[in-house]
């Protein structure tokens, strides 16, 4: 293997692929980056067994100025190789297997020779055919992920809850996540005719990594099999394993009726909750209280060791019963952040039943649900 | 105590004073910020017993819009208070002692009541008179600190080496630091007539904190006593304790003669050493080798487990003997960074004796010295 490439173009692909590579793996070859030089281009692969990312630089890509002198493949220690590539002195660099798995990296007057591993020992990526495929806008997918992934569980005691449940049918795309204390649900109508039907649970960790790669992408094609999902982002392939098992039925968790309805600006409410949480974080019980009365709404927090906080909220609209309800302010903060600077309707039944937050202008397509805390 | 103040102006002073406050202190009252409201202004004090910082907002300062309604003093939990102040909703805030040491902070519709401590339990700052005082430019002091503090020791086994040795006489200001593996020395001629003579060792940690506060300051007055130094930065006072003991005689460490002299651009050499250190950091011995021969200079590194690195250096001027010398690249990186993008002369005697780095254009006013590593 021997090729010469523009460092800037190479580093861009290297950064994407490196998202999948961790030093914490139990499979030594996965701490490496796989490079395959073929006649028409160079393929970079990284994987942590859960997520795999593969991208290709073509000899037709002018910015990459890629010239393949000899085809071949190698696995190089990812972090060390990446550090070297980023600090080389010139714009061009040449990578060449010189003896066995020893690989030389040269740029200008600097040259490194590092020990690689046999590319044949690198695991194969899953084969995924085009059956069960749907294409959606990258911005929409990024929004769906950011609005739901906040509610996945971090606890391995119920692994199924560490993922987001995606349901796809002819007309709609539904994403739900819950850690059993809160829930986030987003529904999107598919604009094009879709014939694929799928029901999968994608690990939240995979979606967080994927979301970071969606910035300069227009559209994403999803291809789904029984145990893998592939996201195609232009020339970059993002594979994630799926979580196995049945996702709990979440539809019955969302209250259908309401006894108290109140409208806030999400950004204003978030600022008030942020302030109140300064106090609750100092105290043993991370709880704040919302009081809704005829005269308006108020956030309070009280911890004898630390102090008290009280803030009148700016209410935009209010109807229904008076109410006193306590909740974890961190769940509220995550939920409020997911709306951005819009007006939201908060809907309560009784103090110990979950309450919901929805955009005023967007019906039921996006719901955040929070379970209150019992304080008496 | 009751006062109202502009938050932005208050936060600026709060940030400066907070540099001295740590939660890791064994004296509980020092985790607090001391506030003293007097008829003509508000004083903020923070201290970790080694460093103390005090600053004053005057009622004459229009941007601060300070109005003192009632004089008094309190100590408030610094981090918690600071978090609250930074997140309050309005530009103005009011701070009032409401009962005992309970203090109320209000801004717009938000109000906090937090538990303070008796200001009488806060330690007194040292009294320092104007004897032994010298005034120097803040930019020059910041440069002297950044060029020398890199060489202080981090090891408490010889506490005296954790400080920078400052010697002041009628004409010159000399700063030296060494951790016994390397040394940094900076001499500055005082432009004004100075009558103070002093010889003190200031903890490197104090100087690092001080340097961060010198950005928007013109001049600094130093006042020195037996066990304290006070830096006066406009309305802000920065106190540091001094290290006790005799600093080792460093003058005889700097070689007077040279057998090999070579000139590099400091930034170019730094880039090459950075690259070579990528390899040395992966290997057990953190060492790189410099080879000087008639045909030029070359950096090499070799670790059988990890790989090899080799780079031809761009030499600007060269005279004297051929040489092969090994050193810790991290010491070299610290030293090179302290020069910025200028040409430097590196001066060697024999492979096991210290070598020096000096600016080509600035004589002996600034010297970095590095002790080589024995590799055979």
XYZ file of C-alpha atoms in Angstrom, chain A residues 81-355:
275
model
C -1.812 7.913 13.996
C -4.371 10.707 14.171
C -2.114 12.838 16.414
C 0.769 12.381 13.963
C -1.293 13.220 10.863
C -2.613 16.416 12.491
C 0.888 17.692 13.339
C 2.717 16.952 10.083
C 4.458 19.981 8.534
C 3.212 20.001 4.926
C -0.171 19.921 3.155
C 0.639 16.628 1.398
C 1.500 13.380 3.139
C 2.475 9.920 1.917
C 1.577 6.682 3.693
C 3.377 3.494 2.732
C 3.679 -0.029 4.112
C 7.452 -0.539 4.205
C 7.934 -3.988 5.778
C 5.442 -6.451 7.288
C 2.900 -4.180 9.010
C 5.380 -1.303 9.532
C 3.971 1.813 7.954
C 5.856 5.000 7.074
C 4.170 8.387 7.169
C 6.123 11.199 5.506
C 5.423 14.896 4.999
C 8.083 17.439 4.104
C 11.220 16.773 6.171
C 9.380 14.699 8.827
C 8.975 10.949 8.731
C 7.386 8.467 11.149
C 7.497 4.683 10.992
C 4.831 3.060 13.174
C 3.699 -0.498 13.838
C 0.374 -1.481 12.255
C -1.796 -4.605 12.443
C -2.992 -7.069 9.808
C -6.115 -5.671 8.082
C -7.403 -9.250 7.668
C -7.915 -9.438 11.448
C -10.370 -6.498 11.340
C -14.057 -7.525 11.740
C -16.294 -7.329 8.660
C -19.061 -4.745 8.609
C -22.639 -6.102 8.450
C -24.154 -6.505 4.988
C -27.352 -4.508 4.672
C -29.477 -4.606 1.526
C -31.797 -1.831 0.351
C -34.959 -3.535 1.610
C -36.746 -1.487 4.319
C -35.261 1.852 3.412
C -36.519 5.404 3.952
C -34.968 8.791 3.184
C -35.484 11.837 5.427
C -33.979 15.306 5.722
C -30.822 15.472 7.829
C -32.061 18.550 9.743
C -35.304 16.814 10.623
C -33.502 13.669 11.784
C -31.140 15.752 13.901
C -34.086 17.515 15.523
C -35.939 14.242 16.170
C -32.817 12.809 17.810
C -32.082 15.859 19.986
C -35.705 16.039 21.158
C -36.012 12.396 22.169
C -32.546 11.121 23.128
C -32.583 13.306 26.285
C -35.143 10.912 27.804
C -33.258 7.623 27.312
C -32.120 5.795 30.439
C -28.456 5.698 31.487
C -29.022 2.594 33.567
C -28.126 -0.821 32.253
C -30.714 -2.463 34.541
C -33.300 -2.179 31.741
C -31.156 -2.092 28.587
C -34.136 -1.602 26.282
C -34.721 1.866 27.799
C -31.210 3.025 26.804
C -32.476 3.276 23.224
C -34.949 5.385 21.242
C -37.917 3.476 19.807
C -38.388 4.312 16.104
C -41.637 3.181 14.440
C -41.946 3.673 10.717
C -45.071 3.034 8.689
C -46.389 4.210 5.306
C -47.202 7.702 6.509
C -45.458 8.496 9.777
C -42.176 8.322 11.595
C -42.561 8.040 15.383
C -39.689 8.346 17.885
C -40.181 7.693 21.632
C -37.757 7.483 24.551
C -38.394 7.026 28.254
C -36.326 6.267 31.342
C -39.576 5.573 33.270
C -39.383 9.001 35.013
C -39.949 11.041 31.868
C -40.798 10.487 28.234
C -40.155 12.309 24.954
C -42.212 11.592 21.837
C -41.940 13.065 18.371
C -44.149 12.243 15.375
C -43.319 13.298 11.840
C -45.458 12.880 8.727
C -43.422 11.539 5.817
C -43.775 13.779 2.779
C -42.851 11.202 0.154
C -44.558 7.904 -0.483
C -42.945 5.375 1.765
C -43.469 1.637 1.488
C -41.193 0.500 4.310
C -42.475 -0.579 7.683
C -40.104 -0.991 10.613
C -40.075 -1.053 14.382
C -36.602 -0.783 15.936
C -34.806 0.424 19.074
C -31.572 2.314 18.372
C -29.092 2.881 21.260
C -29.114 6.514 22.452
C -25.314 6.536 22.348
C -25.356 5.714 18.621
C -27.875 8.478 17.938
C -25.809 11.035 19.855
C -22.774 10.230 17.695
C -24.844 10.236 14.512
C -26.366 13.635 15.323
C -22.887 15.204 15.448
C -22.288 14.066 11.846
C -25.514 15.505 10.380
C -24.450 19.168 10.231
C -23.315 19.459 6.628
C -25.567 16.759 5.212
C -28.794 17.270 3.201
C -30.528 13.915 3.334
C -30.072 10.627 5.141
C -31.119 7.190 3.908
C -31.966 4.660 6.645
C -31.687 0.967 5.870
C -32.970 -1.388 8.535
C -32.419 -5.102 9.122
C -33.217 -7.339 12.080
C -30.227 -6.385 14.188
C -28.546 -3.445 12.409
C -29.427 -0.034 11.056
C -27.369 1.765 8.425
C -27.532 5.536 7.966
C -26.125 6.670 4.603
C -24.807 10.259 4.768
C -23.467 10.922 1.263
C -20.180 9.039 1.052
C -20.179 8.155 4.769
C -21.827 5.006 6.149
C -22.897 4.921 9.820
C -23.841 1.460 11.169
C -25.396 0.844 14.579
C -26.508 -2.348 16.206
C -30.144 -2.421 17.360
C -31.340 -3.229 20.878
C -33.167 -6.552 21.110
C -36.456 -6.980 22.914
C -39.901 -5.386 23.040
C -40.179 -1.701 23.843
C -42.856 -1.012 26.508
C -46.190 0.320 25.273
C -45.886 4.045 25.915
C -49.130 5.259 24.339
C -51.188 4.758 27.516
C -48.714 6.814 29.625
C -49.688 10.114 28.025
C -52.738 11.600 29.827
C -55.644 12.339 27.493
C -57.347 14.861 29.765
C -56.258 17.906 31.696
C -57.418 19.759 34.807
C -54.923 22.664 34.673
C -53.542 24.225 31.494
C -50.895 26.944 31.541
C -48.824 28.597 28.786
C -45.231 29.814 29.237
C -42.403 30.919 26.997
C -40.033 27.920 27.141
C -36.854 30.037 27.331
C -38.204 32.197 30.179
C -39.384 29.159 32.136
C -36.014 27.459 31.542
C -34.153 30.476 33.017
C -36.346 30.370 36.150
C -35.908 26.587 36.571
C -32.141 26.991 36.074
C -32.067 29.492 38.954
C -34.219 27.360 41.242
C -32.055 24.298 40.503
C -28.962 26.140 41.848
C -30.543 25.754 45.270
C -31.976 22.252 44.785
C -28.547 21.005 43.616
C -27.001 22.197 46.907
C -29.605 20.373 48.976
C -30.166 16.672 49.534
C -33.482 16.511 47.649
C -33.146 17.769 44.097
C -36.745 19.004 43.935
C -38.469 22.291 43.111
C -42.137 23.135 43.548
C -44.536 24.829 41.131
C -47.521 26.621 42.653
C -50.398 27.556 40.385
C -53.110 29.736 41.888
C -55.655 32.228 40.623
C -53.072 34.986 40.962
C -50.493 33.269 38.726
C -47.644 30.767 38.950
C -44.592 30.627 41.202
C -41.499 28.409 41.485
C -40.202 27.753 45.017
C -37.423 25.734 46.599
C -36.598 25.338 50.258
C -33.766 23.576 52.035
C -33.178 24.577 55.671
C -29.390 23.939 55.396
C -28.935 25.967 52.247
C -31.674 28.543 51.915
C -34.808 29.413 49.961
C -35.636 30.520 46.434
C -38.867 31.991 45.089
C -39.741 33.364 41.676
C -42.962 34.635 40.097
C -43.345 33.233 36.581
C -44.557 35.102 33.541
C -47.766 33.279 32.577
C -49.083 33.783 29.042
C -52.410 31.968 29.495
C -53.941 29.944 32.309
C -57.086 27.862 32.885
C -58.376 25.145 35.204
C -57.699 24.167 38.805
C -55.186 25.506 41.324
C -52.249 23.119 41.839
C -49.098 22.443 43.841
C -46.664 20.029 42.178
C -43.014 19.041 42.831
C -40.546 17.723 40.255
C -36.870 17.123 39.486
C -35.709 20.402 37.893
C -33.107 18.596 35.742
C -35.826 16.671 33.883
C -37.663 19.961 33.375
C -34.499 21.660 32.077
C -33.812 18.892 29.534
C -37.421 19.040 28.340
C -37.528 22.845 28.092
C -34.233 23.025 26.182
C -35.664 20.712 23.528
C -38.316 23.310 22.565
C -36.087 26.309 21.928
C -37.537 29.811 22.238
C -41.252 29.086 21.631
C -44.468 29.168 23.669
C -45.424 25.865 25.265
C -48.530 24.543 26.964
C -48.050 22.623 30.214
C -50.935 20.324 31.037
C -51.609 18.808 34.488
C -54.188 16.419 35.952
C -53.488 15.779 39.664
C -50.227 16.439 41.649
C -48.987 12.836 41.509
C -49.788 12.076 37.878
C -47.401 12.864 35.000
C -47.739 16.240 33.294
